[in-house]
PDB file of C-alpha atoms in Angstrom:
ATOM      1  CA  ASP A 146       0.000   0.000   0.000  1.00 63.00           C
ATOM      2  CA  SER A 147       2.844   2.440   0.799  1.00 70.00           C
ATOM      3  CA  ASP A 148       4.517   1.496  -2.507  1.00 72.00           C
ATOM      4  CA  VAL A 149       1.347   2.516  -4.347  1.00 62.00           C
ATOM      5  CA  ASP A 150       1.210   5.797  -2.411  1.00 69.00           C
ATOM      6  CA  GLU A 151       4.848   6.527  -3.211  1.00 74.00           C
ATOM      7  CA  GLU A 152       4.336   5.684  -6.879  1.00 72.00           C
ATOM      8  CA  GLN A 153       1.247   7.889  -7.057  1.00 65.00           C
ATOM      9  CA  ALA A 154       3.071  10.765  -5.347  1.00 65.00           C
ATOM     10  CA  ALA A 155       5.975  10.452  -7.812  1.00 67.00           C
ATOM     11  CA  CYS A 156       3.547  10.430 -10.746  1.00 66.00           C
ATOM     12  CA  LEU A 157       1.778  13.558  -9.484  1.00 61.00           C
ATOM     13  CA  LEU A 158       5.101  15.306  -8.897  1.00 64.00           C
ATOM     14  CA  ASN A 159       6.071  14.478 -12.489  1.00 67.00           C
ATOM     15  CA  GLU A 160       2.771  15.965 -13.713  1.00 69.00           C
ATOM     16  CA  SER A 161       3.515  19.191 -11.835  1.00 69.00           C
ATOM     17  CA  ILE A 162       7.041  19.362 -13.199  1.00 72.00           C
ATOM     18  CA  PHE A 163       5.742  18.723 -16.724  1.00 75.00           C
ATOM     19  CA  VAL A 164       3.160  21.528 -16.519  1.00 73.00           C
ATOM     20  CA  GLU A 165       5.630  23.967 -14.961  1.00 74.00           C
ATOM     21  CA  THR A 166       8.207  23.127 -17.622  1.00 73.00           C
ATOM     22  CA  CYS A 167       5.688  23.729 -20.407  1.00 75.00           C
ATOM     23  CA  LEU A 168       4.819  27.126 -18.931  1.00 75.00           C
ATOM     24  CA  ARG A 169       8.519  27.930 -18.324  1.00 68.00           C
ATOM     25  CA  PHE A 170       7.648  30.534 -15.715  1.00 59.00           C
ATOM     26  CA  GLU A 171      10.818  29.875 -13.736  1.00 59.00           C
ATOM     27  CA  GLN A 172      13.100  29.698 -16.749  1.00 60.00           C
ATOM     28  CA  SER A 173      14.064  32.098 -19.477  1.00 64.00           C
ATOM     29  CA  GLY A 174      12.847  31.662 -23.012  1.00 66.00           C
ATOM     30  CA  PRO A 175       9.461  31.139 -24.603  1.00 71.00           C
ATOM     31  CA  MET A 176       6.832  28.736 -23.324  1.00 72.00           C
ATOM     32  CA  LEU A 177       6.970  25.252 -24.802  1.00 77.00           C
ATOM     33  CA  ILE A 178       3.242  25.330 -25.526  1.00 78.00           C
ATOM     34  CA  SER A 179       1.014  27.781 -27.343  1.00 81.00           C
ATOM     35  CA  THR A 180      -1.165  30.349 -25.644  1.00 83.00           C
ATOM     36  CA  GLU A 181      -4.163  28.413 -26.990  1.00 87.00           C
ATOM     37  CA  VAL A 182      -3.092  25.386 -24.933  1.00 87.00           C
ATOM     38  CA  VAL A 183      -2.752  27.588 -21.846  1.00 87.00           C
ATOM     39  CA  ARG A 184      -6.260  28.969 -22.478  1.00 90.00           C
ATOM     40  CA  LYS A 185      -7.619  25.423 -22.805  1.00 91.00           C
ATOM     41  CA  TRP A 186      -5.916  24.459 -19.530  1.00 88.00           C
ATOM     42  CA  ILE A 187      -7.534  27.473 -17.832  1.00 91.00           C
ATOM     43  CA  GLU A 188     -10.918  26.580 -19.297  1.00 90.00           C
ATOM     44  CA  THR A 189     -10.563  22.953 -18.196  1.00 86.00           C
ATOM     45  CA  THR A 190      -9.371  23.867 -14.712  1.00 85.00           C
ATOM     46  CA  CYS A 191     -12.100  26.413 -14.123  1.00 84.00           C
ATOM     47  CA  LYS A 192     -14.874  24.057 -15.279  1.00 75.00           C
ATOM     48  CA  ALA A 193     -13.644  20.893 -13.596  1.00 55.00           C
ATOM     49  CA  ASN A 194     -15.457  21.434 -10.323  1.00 51.00           C
ATOM     50  CA  GLN A 195     -18.687  23.025 -11.531  1.00 55.00           C
ATOM     51  CA  SER A 196     -21.577  20.601 -11.455  1.00 52.00           C
ATOM     52  CA  ASP A 197     -23.478  22.368 -14.233  1.00 45.00           C
ATOM     53  CA  SER A 198     -20.668  22.087 -16.784  1.00 42.00           C
ATOM     54  CA  VAL A 199     -19.677  19.236 -19.039  1.00 40.00           C
ATOM     55  CA  LEU A 200     -16.635  17.734 -17.382  1.00 41.00           C
ATOM     56  CA  LEU A 201     -13.624  16.930 -19.481  1.00 41.00           C
ATOM     57  CA  PHE A 202     -12.124  15.035 -16.563  1.00 39.00           C
ATOM     58  CA  ASP A 203     -13.831  13.631 -13.489  1.00 42.00           C
ATOM     59  CA  LYS A 204     -11.191  15.227 -11.327  1.00 50.00           C
ATOM     60  CA  LEU A 205      -7.958  16.990 -12.106  1.00 53.00           C
ATOM     61  CA  PRO A 206      -4.787  15.668 -10.415  1.00 51.00           C
ATOM     62  CA  ASP A 207      -4.683  16.107  -6.657  1.00 54.00           C
ATOM     63  CA  GLU A 208      -1.054  17.000  -6.148  1.00 50.00           C
ATOM     64  CA  ASP A 209      -0.497  16.298  -2.497  1.00 51.00           C
ATOM     65  CA  GLY A 210      -3.639  14.687  -1.142  1.00 54.00           C
ATOM     66  CA  SER A 211      -4.897  18.037   0.138  1.00 53.00           C
ATOM     67  CA  GLY A 212      -7.295  18.725  -2.713  1.00 55.00           C
ATOM     68  CA  THR A 213      -4.860  20.976  -4.562  1.00 64.00           C
ATOM     69  CA  ASN A 214      -4.847  20.143  -8.248  1.00 76.00           C
ATOM     70  CA  ALA A 215      -1.497  20.326  -9.980  1.00 79.00           C
ATOM     71  CA  LEU A 216      -2.735  22.166 -13.053  1.00 85.00           C
ATOM     72  CA  LEU A 217      -4.430  24.969 -11.120  1.00 89.00           C
ATOM     73  CA  LYS A 218      -1.399  25.355  -8.863  1.00 86.00           C
ATOM     74  CA  ALA A 219       0.949  25.668 -11.853  1.00 86.00           C
ATOM     75  CA  LEU A 220      -1.372  28.091 -13.655  1.00 91.00           C
ATOM     76  CA  LEU A 221      -1.613  30.278 -10.551  1.00 92.00           C
ATOM     77  CA  SER A 222       2.182  30.286 -10.228  1.00 88.00           C
ATOM     78  CA  TYR A 223       2.438  31.277 -13.886  1.00 88.00           C
ATOM     79  CA  ALA A 224      -0.186  34.027 -13.414  1.00 92.00           C
ATOM     80  CA  LEU A 225       1.884  35.430 -10.538  1.00 91.00           C
ATOM     81  CA  SER A 226       5.166  35.304 -12.456  1.00 86.00           C
ATOM     82  CA  PRO A 227       6.606  38.383 -14.180  1.00 83.00           C
ATOM     83  CA  SER A 228       6.729  36.472 -17.478  1.00 78.00           C
ATOM     84  CA  SER A 229       2.983  35.766 -17.456  1.00 85.00           C
ATOM     85  CA  ALA A 230       1.120  36.688 -20.625  1.00 84.00           C
ATOM     86  CA  LEU A 231      -2.310  36.005 -19.123  1.00 91.00           C
ATOM     87  CA  SER A 232      -5.058  38.570 -19.468  1.00 93.00           C
ATOM     88  CA  ILE A 233      -6.794  40.134 -16.500  1.00 94.00           C
ATOM     89  CA  VAL A 234      -9.886  38.036 -17.282  1.00 93.00           C
ATOM     90  CA  GLU A 235      -7.833  34.821 -17.209  1.00 94.00           C
ATOM     91  CA  LYS A 236      -6.192  35.809 -13.932  1.00 94.00           C
ATOM     92  CA  VAL A 237      -9.605  36.543 -12.417  1.00 94.00           C
ATOM     93  CA  GLN A 238     -10.881  33.143 -13.618  1.00 93.00           C
ATOM     94  CA  LEU A 239      -7.967  31.377 -11.946  1.00 94.00           C
ATOM     95  CA  SER A 240      -8.369  33.391  -8.735  1.00 94.00           C
ATOM     96  CA  LEU A 241     -12.079  32.594  -8.600  1.00 92.00           C
ATOM     97  CA  GLU A 242     -11.458  28.887  -9.146  1.00 91.00           C
ATOM     98  CA  SER A 243      -8.866  28.773  -6.366  1.00 91.00           C
ATOM     99  CA  TRP A 244     -11.314  30.638  -4.112  1.00 90.00           C
ATOM    100  CA  ARG A 245     -14.054  28.095  -4.939  1.00 87.00           C
ATOM    101  CA  GLN A 246     -11.723  25.179  -4.192  1.00 84.00           C
ATOM    102  CA  GLY A 247     -10.422  26.811  -1.024  1.00 83.00           C
ATOM    103  CA  GLY A 248      -7.823  25.217   1.198  1.00 83.00           C
ATOM    104  CA  PRO A 249      -4.117  25.347   0.427  1.00 85.00           C
ATOM    105  CA  ILE A 250      -4.563  26.389  -3.219  1.00 85.00           C
ATOM    106  CA  TRP A 251      -6.397  29.542  -2.142  1.00 90.00           C
ATOM    107  CA  ASN A 252      -4.188  30.251   0.876  1.00 89.00           C
ATOM    108  CA  THR A 253      -0.880  29.850  -0.941  1.00 85.00           C
ATOM    109  CA  LYS A 254      -1.499  31.252  -4.422  1.00 89.00           C
ATOM    110  CA  GLY A 255      -5.094  32.289  -5.107  1.00 92.00           C
ATOM    111  CA  ALA A 256      -5.395  34.976  -2.444  1.00 93.00           C
ATOM    112  CA  GLU A 257      -2.107  36.519  -3.533  1.00 94.00           C
ATOM    113  CA  LEU A 258      -3.279  36.730  -7.140  1.00 94.00           C
ATOM    114  CA  ALA A 259      -6.766  37.981  -6.194  1.00 94.00           C
ATOM    115  CA  SER A 260      -5.314  40.763  -4.069  1.00 94.00           C
ATOM    116  CA  SER A 261      -3.018  42.058  -6.810  1.00 92.00           C
ATOM    117  CA  PRO A 262      -3.986  45.637  -7.749  1.00 90.00           C
ATOM    118  CA  GLN A 263      -4.675  44.870 -11.407  1.00 87.00           C
ATOM    119  CA  ILE A 264      -7.412  42.307 -10.718  1.00 92.00           C
ATOM    120  CA  PHE A 265      -8.691  42.992  -7.192  1.00 92.00           C
ATOM    121  CA  ASP A 266     -11.781  45.006  -8.172  1.00 90.00           C
ATOM    122  CA  GLU A 267     -12.850  42.543 -10.861  1.00 91.00           C
ATOM    123  CA  PHE A 268     -12.284  39.599  -8.533  1.00 91.00           C
ATOM    124  CA  ARG A 269     -14.360  41.274  -5.814  1.00 89.00           C
ATOM    125  CA  LEU A 270     -17.258  41.896  -8.220  1.00 89.00           C
ATOM    126  CA  CYS A 271     -17.210  38.346  -9.615  1.00 87.00           C
ATOM    127  CA  SER A 272     -16.934  36.680  -6.225  1.00 84.00           C
ATOM    128  CA  SER A 273     -19.776  38.812  -4.834  1.00 82.00           C
ATOM    129  CA  SER A 274     -22.078  37.916  -7.725  1.00 79.00           C
ATOM    130  CA  SER A 275     -21.074  34.273  -7.339  1.00 75.00           C
ATOM    131  CA  LEU A 276     -22.247  34.353  -3.706  1.00 75.00           C
ATOM    132  CA  LYS A 277     -25.615  35.799  -4.727  1.00 70.00           C
ATOM    133  CA  LYS A 278     -26.392  32.825  -6.992  1.00 60.00           C
TER     134      LYS A 278
END
């Protein structure tokens, strides 16, 4: 049982490294994937936990057993990086999704992105209207 846990943890770590490498937010040079792929990842991540949407995946990878999915974590890190080419709308989408998921993903990355001056007002409006639904 511990061998399976270790193997699963290694696999999830590899997924995180793969996504981070594709985004290249901690390295110099262009991303290894197109902006269209990044947009699709954002779309997939932000729809994955909404019951009224058509799910592309039942659940995105849970990186560390805490409910933090690897793709959202990497996208939030990219959104926070100086090399990010994400729009304000995309950053708000990611912040809202991390807020919806809560826990470590919100506490470590989502809140930081949501409180950034360029998206704070839009995030506040979207989260308020989300609560009214």
